[in-house]
PDB file of C-alpha atoms and ligand atoms in Angstrom:
ATOM      1  CA  MET A  14    -155.524 -13.204 238.919  1.00 50.00           C
ATOM      2  CA  TYR A  15    -152.056 -12.290 237.641  1.00 57.00           C
ATOM      3  CA  SER A  16    -150.531  -8.885 238.139  1.00 62.00           C
ATOM      4  CA  LYS A  17    -147.140  -7.527 237.143  1.00 75.00           C
ATOM      5  CA  ILE A  18    -145.357  -4.352 236.091  1.00 79.00           C
ATOM      6  CA  VAL A  19    -143.445  -4.542 232.814  1.00 85.00           C
ATOM      7  CA  ILE A  20    -141.358  -2.093 230.822  1.00 82.00           C
ATOM      8  CA  LEU A  21    -141.801  -2.172 227.045  1.00 88.00           C
ATOM      9  CA  THR A  22    -139.257  -0.639 224.698  1.00 85.00           C
ATOM     10  CA  PHE A  23    -140.442  -0.096 221.129  1.00 89.00           C
ATOM     11  CA  PRO A  24    -137.994   0.205 218.228  1.00 89.00           C
ATOM     12  CA  PRO A  25    -138.838   3.102 215.851  1.00 88.00           C
ATOM     13  CA  GLU A  26    -140.388   0.837 213.202  1.00 87.00           C
ATOM     14  CA  VAL A  27    -143.138  -0.437 215.527  1.00 85.00           C
ATOM     15  CA  ALA A  28    -143.533   2.540 217.860  1.00 78.00           C
ATOM     16  CA  GLN A  29    -146.734   3.709 216.172  1.00 79.00           C
ATOM     17  CA  LYS A  30    -148.368   0.285 215.821  1.00 85.00           C
ATOM     18  CA  ALA A  31    -151.330  -0.623 218.040  1.00 88.00           C
ATOM     19  CA  LEU A  32    -149.648  -3.677 219.572  1.00 93.00           C
ATOM     20  CA  VAL A  33    -150.438  -3.193 223.231  1.00 94.00           C
ATOM     21  CA  CYS A  34    -154.227  -3.248 222.780  1.00 94.00           C
ATOM     22  CA  GLN A  35    -153.826  -6.803 221.431  1.00 95.00           C
ATOM     23  CA  LEU A  36    -152.878  -7.902 224.957  1.00 95.00           C
ATOM     24  CA  THR A  37    -156.520  -7.454 225.895  1.00 95.00           C
ATOM     25  CA  LYS A  38    -158.071  -8.594 222.606  1.00 95.00           C
ATOM     26  CA  LYS A  39    -155.975 -11.716 222.107  1.00 96.00           C
ATOM     27  CA  TYR A  40    -154.776 -12.657 225.591  1.00 95.00           C
ATOM     28  CA  ASP A  41    -157.418 -11.338 228.001  1.00 95.00           C
ATOM     29  CA  LEU A  42    -154.955  -9.173 229.909  1.00 95.00           C
ATOM     30  CA  LEU A  43    -156.274  -5.986 231.485  1.00 93.00           C
ATOM     31  CA  PHE A  44    -153.647  -3.317 232.038  1.00 92.00           C
ATOM     32  CA  ASN A  45    -153.035   0.230 233.105  1.00 87.00           C
ATOM     33  CA  ILE A  46    -150.464   2.446 231.349  1.00 87.00           C
ATOM     34  CA  LEU A  47    -148.399   4.001 234.149  1.00 77.00           C
ATOM     35  CA  SER A  48    -146.154   6.047 231.892  1.00 75.00           C
ATOM     36  CA  ALA A  49    -145.303   6.216 228.210  1.00 80.00           C
ATOM     37  CA  LYS A  50    -143.238   8.118 225.715  1.00 77.00           C
ATOM     38  CA  ILE A  51    -143.959   7.227 222.108  1.00 81.00           C
ATOM     39  CA  SER A  52    -142.995   9.395 219.120  1.00 77.00           C
ATOM     40  CA  ASN A  53    -143.167   8.701 215.412  1.00 76.00           C
ATOM     41  CA  GLN A  54    -139.928   7.240 213.981  1.00 77.00           C
ATOM     42  CA  LYS A  55    -138.222   7.162 217.407  1.00 81.00           C
ATOM     43  CA  GLN A  56    -137.644   4.506 220.039  1.00 82.00           C
ATOM     44  CA  GLY A  57    -140.408   4.647 222.637  1.00 82.00           C
ATOM     45  CA  TYR A  58    -141.144   3.119 226.014  1.00 82.00           C
ATOM     46  CA  MET A  59    -144.184   2.257 228.061  1.00 87.00           C
ATOM     47  CA  VAL A  60    -144.583   1.078 231.655  1.00 83.00           C
ATOM     48  CA  LEU A  61    -147.581  -1.236 231.961  1.00 86.00           C
ATOM     49  CA  GLU A  62    -149.241  -2.568 235.073  1.00 84.00           C
ATOM     50  CA  ILE A  63    -150.918  -5.851 234.153  1.00 88.00           C
ATOM     51  CA  GLN A  64    -153.919  -5.814 236.466  1.00 85.00           C
ATOM     52  CA  SER A  65    -155.611  -9.073 235.650  1.00 88.00           C
ATOM     53  CA  GLY A  66    -155.321 -12.127 233.422  1.00 89.00           C
ATOM     54  CA  SER A  67    -153.741 -15.567 233.560  1.00 90.00           C
ATOM     55  CA  LYS A  68    -150.076 -16.462 233.718  1.00 87.00           C
ATOM     56  CA  SER A  69    -150.343 -18.309 230.413  1.00 92.00           C
ATOM     57  CA  GLY A  70    -152.047 -15.267 228.840  1.00 93.00           C
ATOM     58  CA  PHE A  71    -149.210 -13.104 230.160  1.00 92.00           C
ATOM     59  CA  ASN A  72    -146.551 -15.423 228.716  1.00 92.00           C
ATOM     60  CA  LYS A  73    -148.322 -15.547 225.339  1.00 95.00           C
ATOM     61  CA  GLY A  74    -148.757 -11.765 225.335  1.00 95.00           C
ATOM     62  CA  VAL A  75    -145.051 -11.275 226.053  1.00 94.00           C
ATOM     63  CA  ARG A  76    -144.184 -13.699 223.242  1.00 95.00           C
ATOM     64  CA  TYR A  77    -146.494 -11.789 220.865  1.00 96.00           C
ATOM     65  CA  LEU A  78    -144.824  -8.445 221.691  1.00 96.00           C
ATOM     66  CA  LYS A  79    -141.331  -9.901 221.380  1.00 94.00           C
ATOM     67  CA  ASP A  80    -142.200 -11.445 218.017  1.00 95.00           C
ATOM     68  CA  LYS A  81    -143.163  -7.929 216.893  1.00 94.00           C
ATOM     69  CA  GLY A  82    -139.767  -6.598 217.959  1.00 93.00           C
ATOM     70  CA  VAL A  83    -140.737  -5.089 221.320  1.00 93.00           C
ATOM     71  CA  SER A  84    -138.310  -5.559 224.224  1.00 89.00           C
ATOM     72  CA  VAL A  85    -140.107  -6.615 227.429  1.00 89.00           C
ATOM     73  CA  SER A  86    -138.424  -6.408 230.824  1.00 81.00           C
ATOM     74  CA  LEU A  87    -139.328  -6.440 234.493  1.00 78.00           C
ATOM     75  CA  PRO A  88    -138.139  -3.646 236.755  1.00 71.00           C
ATOM     76  CA  GLU A  89    -135.614  -5.419 238.952  1.00 69.00           C
ATOM     77  CA  HIS A  90    -134.225  -2.266 240.467  1.00 73.00           C
ATOM     78  CA  GLN A  91    -136.027  -0.428 243.219  1.00 80.00           C
ATOM     79  CA  ILE A  92    -136.588   3.148 244.172  1.00 87.00           C
ATOM     80  CA  PHE A  93    -135.637   4.414 247.613  1.00 88.00           C
ATOM     81  CA  LYS A  94    -136.485   7.598 249.471  1.00 92.00           C
ATOM     82  CA  ASP A  95    -133.823   9.091 251.713  1.00 91.00           C
ATOM     83  CA  GLU A  96    -135.777  10.274 254.725  1.00 91.00           C
ATOM     84  CA  GLU A  97    -132.800  12.250 256.028  1.00 91.00           C
ATOM     85  CA  ILE A  98    -132.781  14.439 252.925  1.00 94.00           C
ATOM     86  CA  CYS A  99    -136.500  14.683 252.078  1.00 96.00           C
ATOM     87  CA  THR A 100    -137.994  18.080 252.919  1.00 97.00           C
ATOM     88  CA  HIS A 101    -141.589  16.904 252.274  1.00 98.00           C
ATOM     89  CA  CYS A 102    -142.028  19.603 249.653  1.00 98.00           C
ATOM     90  CA  GLY A 103    -144.522  17.379 247.791  1.00 97.00           C
ATOM     91  CA  ALA A 104    -143.110  17.938 244.276  1.00 97.00           C
ATOM     92  CA  CYS A 105    -142.723  14.205 243.649  1.00 96.00           C
ATOM     93  CA  THR A 106    -146.354  13.472 244.504  1.00 97.00           C
ATOM     94  CA  ALA A 107    -147.463  15.590 241.535  1.00 96.00           C
ATOM     95  CA  VAL A 108    -145.618  13.368 239.032  1.00 93.00           C
ATOM     96  CA  CYS A 109    -145.977   9.928 240.626  1.00 92.00           C
ATOM     97  CA  PRO A 110    -148.405   8.006 238.352  1.00 87.00           C
ATOM     98  CA  THR A 111    -149.201   5.213 240.816  1.00 85.00           C
ATOM     99  CA  ASP A 112    -149.738   7.159 244.051  1.00 90.00           C
ATOM    100  CA  ALA A 113    -146.697   5.404 245.543  1.00 91.00           C
ATOM    101  CA  LEU A 114    -145.685   8.878 246.728  1.00 96.00           C
ATOM    102  CA  HIS A 115    -148.538  10.600 248.488  1.00 97.00           C
ATOM    103  CA  ILE A 116    -149.154  13.211 251.157  1.00 98.00           C
ATOM    104  CA  LYS A 117    -150.336  11.989 254.540  1.00 96.00           C
ATOM    105  CA  ARG A 118    -152.740  14.495 256.050  1.00 96.00           C
ATOM    106  CA  PRO A 119    -152.993  16.361 258.351  1.00 96.00           C
ATOM    107  CA  GLU A 120    -149.262  15.834 259.035  1.00 96.00           C
ATOM    108  CA  MET A 121    -148.442  16.902 255.428  1.00 96.00           C
ATOM    109  CA  GLU A 122    -145.774  14.222 255.375  1.00 97.00           C
ATOM    110  CA  VAL A 123    -144.767  12.664 252.025  1.00 98.00           C
ATOM    111  CA  ILE A 124    -145.014   8.878 252.293  1.00 97.00           C
ATOM    112  CA  PHE A 125    -143.382   6.405 249.892  1.00 95.00           C
ATOM    113  CA  ASP A 126    -145.165   3.066 249.412  1.00 91.00           C
ATOM    114  CA  LYS A 127    -142.680   0.894 247.508  1.00 83.00           C
ATOM    115  CA  ASP A 128    -145.292  -1.786 246.774  1.00 77.00           C
ATOM    116  CA  LYS A 129    -147.119   0.671 244.504  1.00 82.00           C
ATOM    117  CA  CYS A 130    -143.970   1.922 242.764  1.00 84.00           C
ATOM    118  CA  SER A 131    -143.647   1.164 239.040  1.00 80.00           C
ATOM    119  CA  VAL A 132    -140.011   2.355 238.948  1.00 81.00           C
ATOM    120  CA  CYS A 133    -140.837   4.941 236.288  1.00 82.00           C
ATOM    121  CA  GLU A 134    -138.116   7.175 237.836  1.00 85.00           C
ATOM    122  CA  LEU A 135    -140.101  10.400 237.370  1.00 89.00           C
ATOM    123  CA  CYS A 136    -139.649  11.279 241.035  1.00 93.00           C
ATOM    124  CA  ILE A 137    -135.860  11.078 240.684  1.00 92.00           C
ATOM    125  CA  LEU A 138    -135.948  13.694 237.947  1.00 90.00           C
ATOM    126  CA  THR A 139    -138.366  15.884 239.893  1.00 94.00           C
ATOM    127  CA  CYS A 140    -136.978  15.883 243.442  1.00 96.00           C
ATOM    128  CA  PRO A 141    -135.094  19.153 244.059  1.00 96.00           C
ATOM    129  CA  SER A 142    -133.256  17.635 247.053  1.00 95.00           C
ATOM    130  CA  ARG A 143    -132.174  14.419 245.278  1.00 93.00           C
ATOM    131  CA  ALA A 144    -133.858  12.390 247.978  1.00 93.00           C
ATOM    132  CA  MET A 145    -135.148   9.769 245.525  1.00 92.00           C
ATOM    133  CA  GLY A 146    -132.777   7.218 244.017  1.00 87.00           C
ATOM    134  CA  LEU A 147    -132.312   3.739 242.568  1.00 80.00           C
ATOM    135  CA  PHE A 148    -130.881   0.668 244.292  1.00 70.00           C
ATOM    136  CA  SER A 149    -129.664  -0.790 241.014  1.00 58.00           C
ATOM    137  CA  ALA A 150    -129.982   0.094 237.341  1.00 43.00           C
ATOM    138  CA  GLU A 151    -130.512  -3.512 236.233  1.00 48.00           C
ATOM    139  CA  THR A 152    -133.644  -4.804 234.503  1.00 49.00           C
ATOM    140  CA  GLN A 153    -134.465  -8.426 233.967  1.00 54.00           C
ATOM    141  CA  ASP A 154    -135.638  -9.589 230.536  1.00 59.00           C
ATOM    142  CA  VAL A 155    -138.876 -11.538 230.513  1.00 61.00           C
ATOM    143  CA  GLU A 156    -138.191 -14.985 229.024  1.00 58.00           C
TER     144      GLU A 156
HETATM  145  S1  SF4 B  86    -139.710  15.913 245.880  1.00 86.40           S
HETATM  146 FE1  SF4 B  86    -138.007  15.092 247.101  1.00 86.40          FE
HETATM  147  S2  SF4 B  86    -137.852  16.467 248.856  1.00 86.40           S
HETATM  148 FE2  SF4 B  86    -139.855  16.818 247.919  1.00 86.40          FE
HETATM  149  S3  SF4 B  86    -141.239  15.426 249.038  1.00 86.40           S
HETATM  150 FE3  SF4 B  86    -140.538  14.308 247.232  1.00 86.40          FE
HETATM  151  S4  SF4 B  86    -138.741  13.143 247.941  1.00 86.40           S
HETATM  152 FE4  SF4 B  86    -139.142  14.722 249.465  1.00 86.40          FE
HETATM  153  S1  SF4 B  87    -140.480   5.777 240.507  1.00 86.40           S
HETATM  154 FE1  SF4 B  87    -141.160   7.485 241.761  1.00 86.40          FE
HETATM  155  S2  SF4 B  87    -142.699   8.550 240.488  1.00 86.40           S
HETATM  156 FE2  SF4 B  87    -142.398   6.491 239.613  1.00 86.40          FE
HETATM  157  S3  SF4 B  87    -143.976   5.204 240.559  1.00 86.40           S
HETATM  158 FE3  SF4 B  87    -142.122   5.001 241.822  1.00 86.40          FE
HETATM  159  S4  SF4 B  87    -142.333   6.528 243.411  1.00 86.40           S
HETATM  160 FE4  SF4 B  87    -143.808   7.070 241.809  1.00 86.40          FE
END
């Protein structure tokens, strides 16, 4: 079993092509789309959680996407939650696609589980108190 979160950036000329579904058809990789923004004739991005498959299938799938012009990178930066600032309003839990931010009941406390975080950054945009942030803005290209 091989699991990983990857960020794909599509140049405008391939943004509308059905490339990602080939990861399953050709390379036996099962994945979940955590977030995506794809528009016709514009650069798009997609955050994929590879849920199962082999390491060699993953490497071949990455090579396939790169050969098609897609940039593939791993999220090297991490999200943090500033507990001093967080008011536990819950706004971030409504946008978090992976349940990394969730409400603990009955305390109604917002918990951040960094192991589930895909680094999509939606919580940073949503938090009214600016309690969510990034450790580093770097990403690491997949070889
Ligand atoms: S949106 Fe911000 S203040 Fe509200 S619960 Fe989430 S981290 Fe805390
Ligand atoms: S960056 Fe924020 S919204 Fe995105 S998965 Fe991580 S905790 Fe959830």
